XYZ file of C-alpha atoms in Angstrom:
376
model
C 0.000 0.000 0.000
C 2.945 2.345 0.604
C 3.931 2.244 -3.050
C 0.339 2.953 -4.100
C 0.247 6.024 -1.828
C 3.577 7.218 -3.258
C 2.315 6.846 -6.828
C -0.967 8.554 -5.963
C 0.953 11.601 -4.715
C 3.594 11.585 -7.463
C 1.581 13.709 -9.954
C 1.437 16.496 -7.325
C 3.699 19.413 -8.133
C 6.900 19.384 -6.057
C 6.164 23.014 -5.306
C 3.065 22.149 -3.272
C 3.861 18.542 -2.278
C 5.068 19.500 1.264
C 1.811 21.370 1.907
C -0.261 18.473 0.556
C 1.575 16.017 2.794
C 1.065 18.249 5.805
C -2.630 18.401 4.919
C -2.674 14.616 5.166
C -1.172 14.832 8.644
C 2.315 13.779 7.521
C 5.579 15.285 8.720
C 6.521 18.662 7.274
C 9.530 19.213 5.021
C 11.071 21.680 2.627
C 10.508 22.037 -1.088
C 14.147 21.332 -1.985
C 13.808 17.718 -0.881
C 10.520 17.422 -2.743
C 12.140 18.808 -5.905
C 15.061 16.387 -5.550
C 12.750 13.334 -5.565
C 9.012 13.415 -4.973
C 8.909 9.671 -4.408
C 11.677 9.754 -1.812
C 10.009 12.727 -0.139
C 6.732 10.856 0.339
C 8.504 7.599 1.225
C 10.332 9.339 4.052
C 7.048 10.496 5.551
C 5.110 7.249 5.403
C 7.829 4.623 5.996
C 7.232 4.370 9.722
C 3.448 4.590 9.694
C 1.255 1.792 11.014
C -1.184 -0.120 8.820
C -4.159 1.776 10.228
C -2.476 5.141 9.694
C -1.592 4.212 6.103
C -5.209 3.257 5.500
C -6.306 6.595 6.903
C -3.973 8.453 4.528
C -5.124 6.346 1.582
C -8.788 7.027 2.309
C -8.055 10.755 2.575
C -6.469 10.655 -0.869
C -9.411 8.749 -2.333
C -11.766 11.487 -1.168
C -10.197 13.690 -3.859
C -11.226 11.280 -6.598
C -10.978 7.680 -7.827
C -7.575 6.053 -8.157
C -7.653 2.460 -9.391
C -4.263 1.377 -8.065
C -4.806 2.947 -4.643
C -8.339 1.544 -4.383
C -7.002 -1.926 -5.152
C -4.211 -1.580 -2.592
C -6.642 -0.460 0.111
C -9.046 -3.280 -0.727
C -6.267 -5.871 -0.532
C -5.274 -4.707 2.950
C -8.823 -4.483 4.265
C -9.855 -7.810 2.756
C -7.005 -9.652 4.455
C -9.166 -10.155 7.551
C -12.377 -10.950 5.655
C -13.849 -14.068 4.088
C -12.308 -14.473 0.648
C -13.397 -16.156 -2.553
C -10.813 -18.406 -4.179
C -9.287 -17.660 -7.574
C -10.572 -21.084 -8.596
C -14.152 -20.020 -7.951
C -13.698 -16.710 -9.776
C -12.598 -18.635 -12.862
C -15.529 -21.028 -12.508
C -17.830 -18.002 -12.542
C -16.038 -16.720 -15.638
C -16.719 -20.017 -17.408
C -20.366 -19.964 -16.308
C -20.777 -16.544 -17.928
C -19.513 -17.607 -21.369
C -23.010 -18.188 -22.863
C -24.357 -14.804 -21.695
C -24.137 -11.302 -23.093
C -21.752 -9.886 -20.519
C -22.886 -6.265 -20.765
C -26.572 -6.732 -21.644
C -28.128 -3.427 -22.694
C -24.841 -1.512 -22.284
C -21.967 -1.406 -24.797
C -19.257 -3.772 -23.551
C -16.480 -1.200 -23.182
C -18.761 1.187 -21.309
C -19.926 -1.585 -18.975
C -16.401 -2.767 -18.166
C -15.061 0.785 -17.849
C -17.451 1.357 -14.958
C -15.541 -1.320 -13.024
C -12.019 -1.323 -14.500
C -10.119 1.529 -16.224
C -9.727 -0.535 -19.402
C -8.499 2.483 -21.383
C -5.506 2.770 -19.006
C -4.797 -0.818 -17.984
C -1.829 -2.182 -19.948
C -2.519 -4.973 -22.412
C -1.375 -8.449 -21.410
C -1.080 -9.359 -25.083
C 0.604 -6.441 -26.837
C 3.262 -4.086 -25.441
C 2.295 -0.436 -25.534
C -1.423 -1.122 -25.905
C -4.319 -1.161 -23.437
C -6.933 -3.693 -22.393
C -9.460 -1.677 -24.363
C -7.330 -2.201 -27.484
C -7.412 -5.960 -26.805
C -11.176 -5.977 -26.391
C -11.716 -3.934 -29.551
C -9.513 -6.295 -31.539
C -10.544 -9.660 -30.100
C -14.182 -9.191 -29.056
C -15.527 -6.580 -31.463
C -13.568 -7.113 -34.681
C -12.374 -10.729 -34.644
C -14.678 -12.356 -32.045
C -11.938 -14.734 -30.890
C -12.152 -13.821 -27.190
C -15.005 -15.078 -24.975
C -16.284 -13.679 -21.685
C -13.902 -15.812 -19.630
C -10.966 -14.423 -21.607
C -12.286 -10.865 -21.342
C -12.397 -11.140 -17.548
C -8.841 -12.455 -17.598
C -7.827 -9.431 -19.679
C -9.234 -6.914 -17.177
C -7.671 -8.737 -14.210
C -10.932 -9.968 -12.687
C -9.378 -13.195 -11.415
C -6.402 -11.562 -9.692
C -7.759 -8.191 -8.554
C -9.491 -7.303 -5.334
C -12.564 -9.203 -4.237
C -14.339 -5.898 -3.702
C -14.018 -5.057 -7.394
C -15.031 -8.558 -8.494
C -18.186 -8.285 -6.383
C -18.824 -4.852 -7.859
C -18.658 -6.458 -11.313
C -21.124 -9.223 -10.358
C -23.590 -6.726 -8.922
C -23.342 -4.606 -12.097
C -23.786 -7.765 -14.183
C -27.134 -8.479 -12.469
C -28.310 -4.858 -12.199
C -31.596 -3.902 -13.922
C -29.676 -1.232 -15.837
C -27.814 -4.084 -17.520
C -30.510 -6.663 -18.302
C -34.180 -7.659 -18.006
C -35.574 -9.305 -14.863
C -35.972 -12.795 -16.338
C -32.291 -12.876 -17.284
C -31.323 -11.317 -13.948
C -32.964 -14.211 -12.160
C -31.533 -16.817 -14.539
C -28.033 -15.546 -13.788
C -28.672 -15.447 -10.039
C -29.902 -19.061 -10.163
C -26.690 -20.074 -11.954
C -24.251 -17.993 -9.902
C -25.565 -18.593 -6.385
C -24.692 -22.319 -6.211
C -21.141 -21.329 -7.197
C -20.899 -18.398 -4.785
C -22.208 -20.540 -1.928
C -19.138 -22.776 -2.222
C -17.113 -19.974 -0.650
C -19.843 -18.661 1.638
C -21.470 -15.910 -0.429
C -24.703 -15.364 -2.333
C -26.492 -12.761 -4.422
C -29.341 -11.482 -2.236
C -32.255 -9.372 -3.434
C -31.786 -6.221 -1.364
C -33.907 -3.602 -3.073
C -35.502 -2.480 -6.303
C -35.356 0.220 -8.967
C -38.727 1.033 -10.547
C -39.949 -2.397 -9.497
C -36.932 -4.239 -10.921
C -34.884 -6.256 -8.386
C -31.435 -5.176 -7.249
C -29.028 -7.858 -6.006
C -26.082 -7.489 -3.627
C -23.329 -9.926 -2.702
C -23.761 -11.022 0.904
C -21.760 -13.375 3.088
C -23.648 -16.423 4.249
C -24.146 -16.375 7.992
C -26.283 -14.916 10.753
C -29.950 -14.491 9.989
C -29.332 -13.914 6.275
C -28.838 -17.590 5.539
C -29.255 -20.779 7.510
C -26.532 -23.463 7.605
C -28.751 -25.857 5.626
C -29.301 -23.433 2.735
C -26.327 -24.532 0.593
C -27.216 -28.229 1.056
C -30.830 -27.613 0.072
C -29.675 -25.537 -2.905
C -27.437 -28.332 -4.130
C -30.195 -30.972 -3.900
C -32.840 -28.807 -5.576
C -30.520 -27.581 -8.325
C -29.635 -31.162 -9.232
C -33.331 -32.088 -9.304
C -34.501 -29.203 -11.496
C -32.408 -26.082 -12.137
C -34.975 -24.169 -14.173
C -38.063 -24.050 -11.953
C -37.543 -25.815 -8.602
C -34.144 -24.330 -7.784
C -35.155 -20.934 -9.132
C -38.165 -20.839 -6.778
C -35.901 -21.769 -3.845
C -33.295 -19.148 -4.789
C -35.886 -16.406 -5.090
C -37.427 -17.400 -1.761
C -34.004 -17.173 -0.089
C -33.358 -13.770 -1.605
C -36.636 -12.369 -0.289
C -36.635 -13.780 3.236
C -35.272 -10.627 4.853
C -36.253 -7.946 2.331
C -39.714 -9.048 1.137
C -41.289 -11.484 3.658
C -44.663 -11.609 1.917
C -43.106 -12.530 -1.426
C -40.852 -15.099 0.255
C -43.864 -16.852 1.788
C -45.571 -16.983 -1.606
C -42.424 -18.491 -3.135
C -42.152 -21.049 -0.320
C -45.518 -22.424 -1.348
C -44.587 -22.201 -5.044
C -41.481 -24.260 -4.319
C -43.441 -27.082 -2.704
C -46.153 -27.036 -5.372
C -43.499 -27.273 -8.098
C -41.661 -30.156 -6.424
C -44.901 -32.081 -5.869
C -46.007 -31.599 -9.480
C -42.624 -32.725 -10.817
C -42.700 -35.879 -8.709
C -46.309 -36.690 -9.651
C -45.511 -36.241 -13.348
C -42.350 -38.335 -13.198
C -44.193 -41.049 -11.285
C -46.803 -41.209 -14.042
C -49.568 -39.681 -11.947
C -51.952 -36.841 -12.685
C -53.222 -33.727 -10.962
C -55.694 -30.981 -11.713
C -54.844 -27.328 -12.189
C -57.356 -26.702 -9.392
C -55.491 -28.903 -6.902
C -54.146 -26.894 -3.963
C -50.867 -27.587 -2.190
C -52.249 -29.974 0.499
C -53.789 -32.237 -2.147
C -50.695 -32.072 -4.360
C -48.547 -33.074 -1.394
C -50.823 -36.011 -0.511
C -50.681 -37.263 -4.101
C -46.892 -36.954 -4.277
C -46.523 -38.588 -0.858
C -48.579 -41.577 -1.997
C -46.329 -42.069 -5.023
C -43.332 -41.908 -2.688
C -44.941 -44.181 -0.074
C -44.768 -41.349 2.440
C -48.452 -41.178 3.295
C -48.981 -41.924 7.019
C -51.511 -44.696 6.271
C -48.883 -46.497 4.177
C -46.848 -47.210 7.320
C -47.553 -49.316 10.381
C -44.708 -48.145 12.634
C -46.237 -45.498 14.895
C -43.201 -43.221 14.990
C -43.106 -43.030 11.178
C -46.850 -42.430 11.006
C -46.412 -39.535 13.431
C -43.456 -37.974 11.589
C -45.112 -38.274 8.196
C -48.367 -36.944 9.578
C -46.506 -33.943 10.947
C -44.985 -33.356 7.496
C -48.509 -33.168 6.087
C -49.439 -30.744 8.875
C -46.438 -28.547 8.000
C -47.535 -28.448 4.367
C -51.112 -27.616 5.354
C -49.823 -24.823 7.584
C -47.622 -23.428 4.813
C -50.654 -23.333 2.533
C -52.611 -21.552 5.236
C -49.934 -18.979 6.096
C -49.524 -18.225 2.419
C -53.235 -17.475 2.129
C -53.220 -15.228 5.195
C -49.817 -13.503 5.188
C -48.327 -13.638 1.675
C -48.719 -11.137 -1.152
C -50.928 -13.530 -3.133
C -54.209 -11.885 -2.068
C -55.489 -8.401 -1.382
C -55.965 -7.412 2.271
C -57.569 -4.758 4.365
C -55.806 -1.930 6.154
C -55.573 -3.788 9.452
C -54.263 -7.053 8.048
C -51.341 -8.680 9.858
C -48.097 -8.340 7.930
C -45.379 -10.995 8.224
C -41.957 -10.164 9.612
C -38.669 -11.510 8.286
C -38.693 -14.217 10.980
C -42.051 -15.503 9.697
C -40.706 -15.675 6.157
C -37.531 -17.396 7.391
C -39.626 -20.058 9.129
C -41.850 -20.615 6.081
C -38.978 -20.754 3.582
C -36.818 -23.006 5.750
C -39.695 -25.426 6.329
C -40.542 -25.482 2.628
C -36.908 -26.092 1.696
C -36.575 -28.933 4.193
C -39.778 -30.660 3.065
C -38.869 -30.175 -0.604
C -35.426 -31.699 -0.030
C -36.990 -34.663 1.791
C -39.354 -35.284 -1.131
C -36.577 -35.007 -3.733
C -34.204 -37.248 -1.767
C -36.944 -39.848 -1.304
C -37.752 -39.746 -5.019
C -34.093 -40.318 -5.868
C -33.872 -43.214 -3.423
C -36.974 -44.847 -4.930
C -35.558 -44.460 -8.436
C -32.164 -45.854 -7.418
C -33.841 -48.897 -5.822
C -35.413 -49.760 -9.167
C -32.037 -49.987 -10.935
């Protein structure tokens, strides 16, 4: 970080450098030494400073305007004590993004320039050129560079985690793409991010379009079982089942009513998938309790299909949970209009509903897999 501070101050005129350094709380000095070597002048004033004092100086400098190198240096120091994503996972994300339009509605160079100074970053391919030159040549004119390569070119895999997260949040932002593609990307990226303890959470909206933010898994934001449930449901059905689960997770804290609706949607979708794959039928008018009973019968999970009392009790309680989820959805979700004095759910209610739905859904999917494996 010391070298980044020195380079950030180097463009300052030697005539005013002593005053600038004093303004930053650094030791005073005379202009002759500054004129002799600006770098040595600054080095002499920061060489003995502690990490926290260096960070303070760096943040003071950044108040005057953005500085890519200094921002990266500060991020590296501050991230040293935080949870970090592996380079391996960053590259896996790069590969997952290959089929997508990286910049969506925004021209590619403009989109990337909001995160990396591509018109100043030196090319890794051609001496004397910039990353923007590489992108113009290999993505716009010749089309022989894919998204994974483009992220390599801008330094996404080796730069600060803070900047990589900034890129992911811009990638999913409603300014960049439509909601259906936002959610498709979130459903693809979250199972990857969860490997290192992160996820894209729905934290707000712009004109009704969702805004997603990278959050660390932990505390009330995500339960320990969430990644396990995500893995099981994604393997069962990525497009609809896992998407419903992901959206329910994202809304637990920020939109409890919507999360409760999605908890029911998740269970309905799982039950319908199992009934269809088992060769059964259901009506479009069938509500969740009936769908669950039908799926449970195909899975031999109905209480009356067992004689052992403890299993009858457990399976009966599962049916009661499903019935309760259907009921809470009708009373507390955003699926129906309500009067002014209606009870509104809190985040803890949504957390309970979503966690219960995820657990029951995982139990159904795991049982279905076990039944299928037994037939082989």
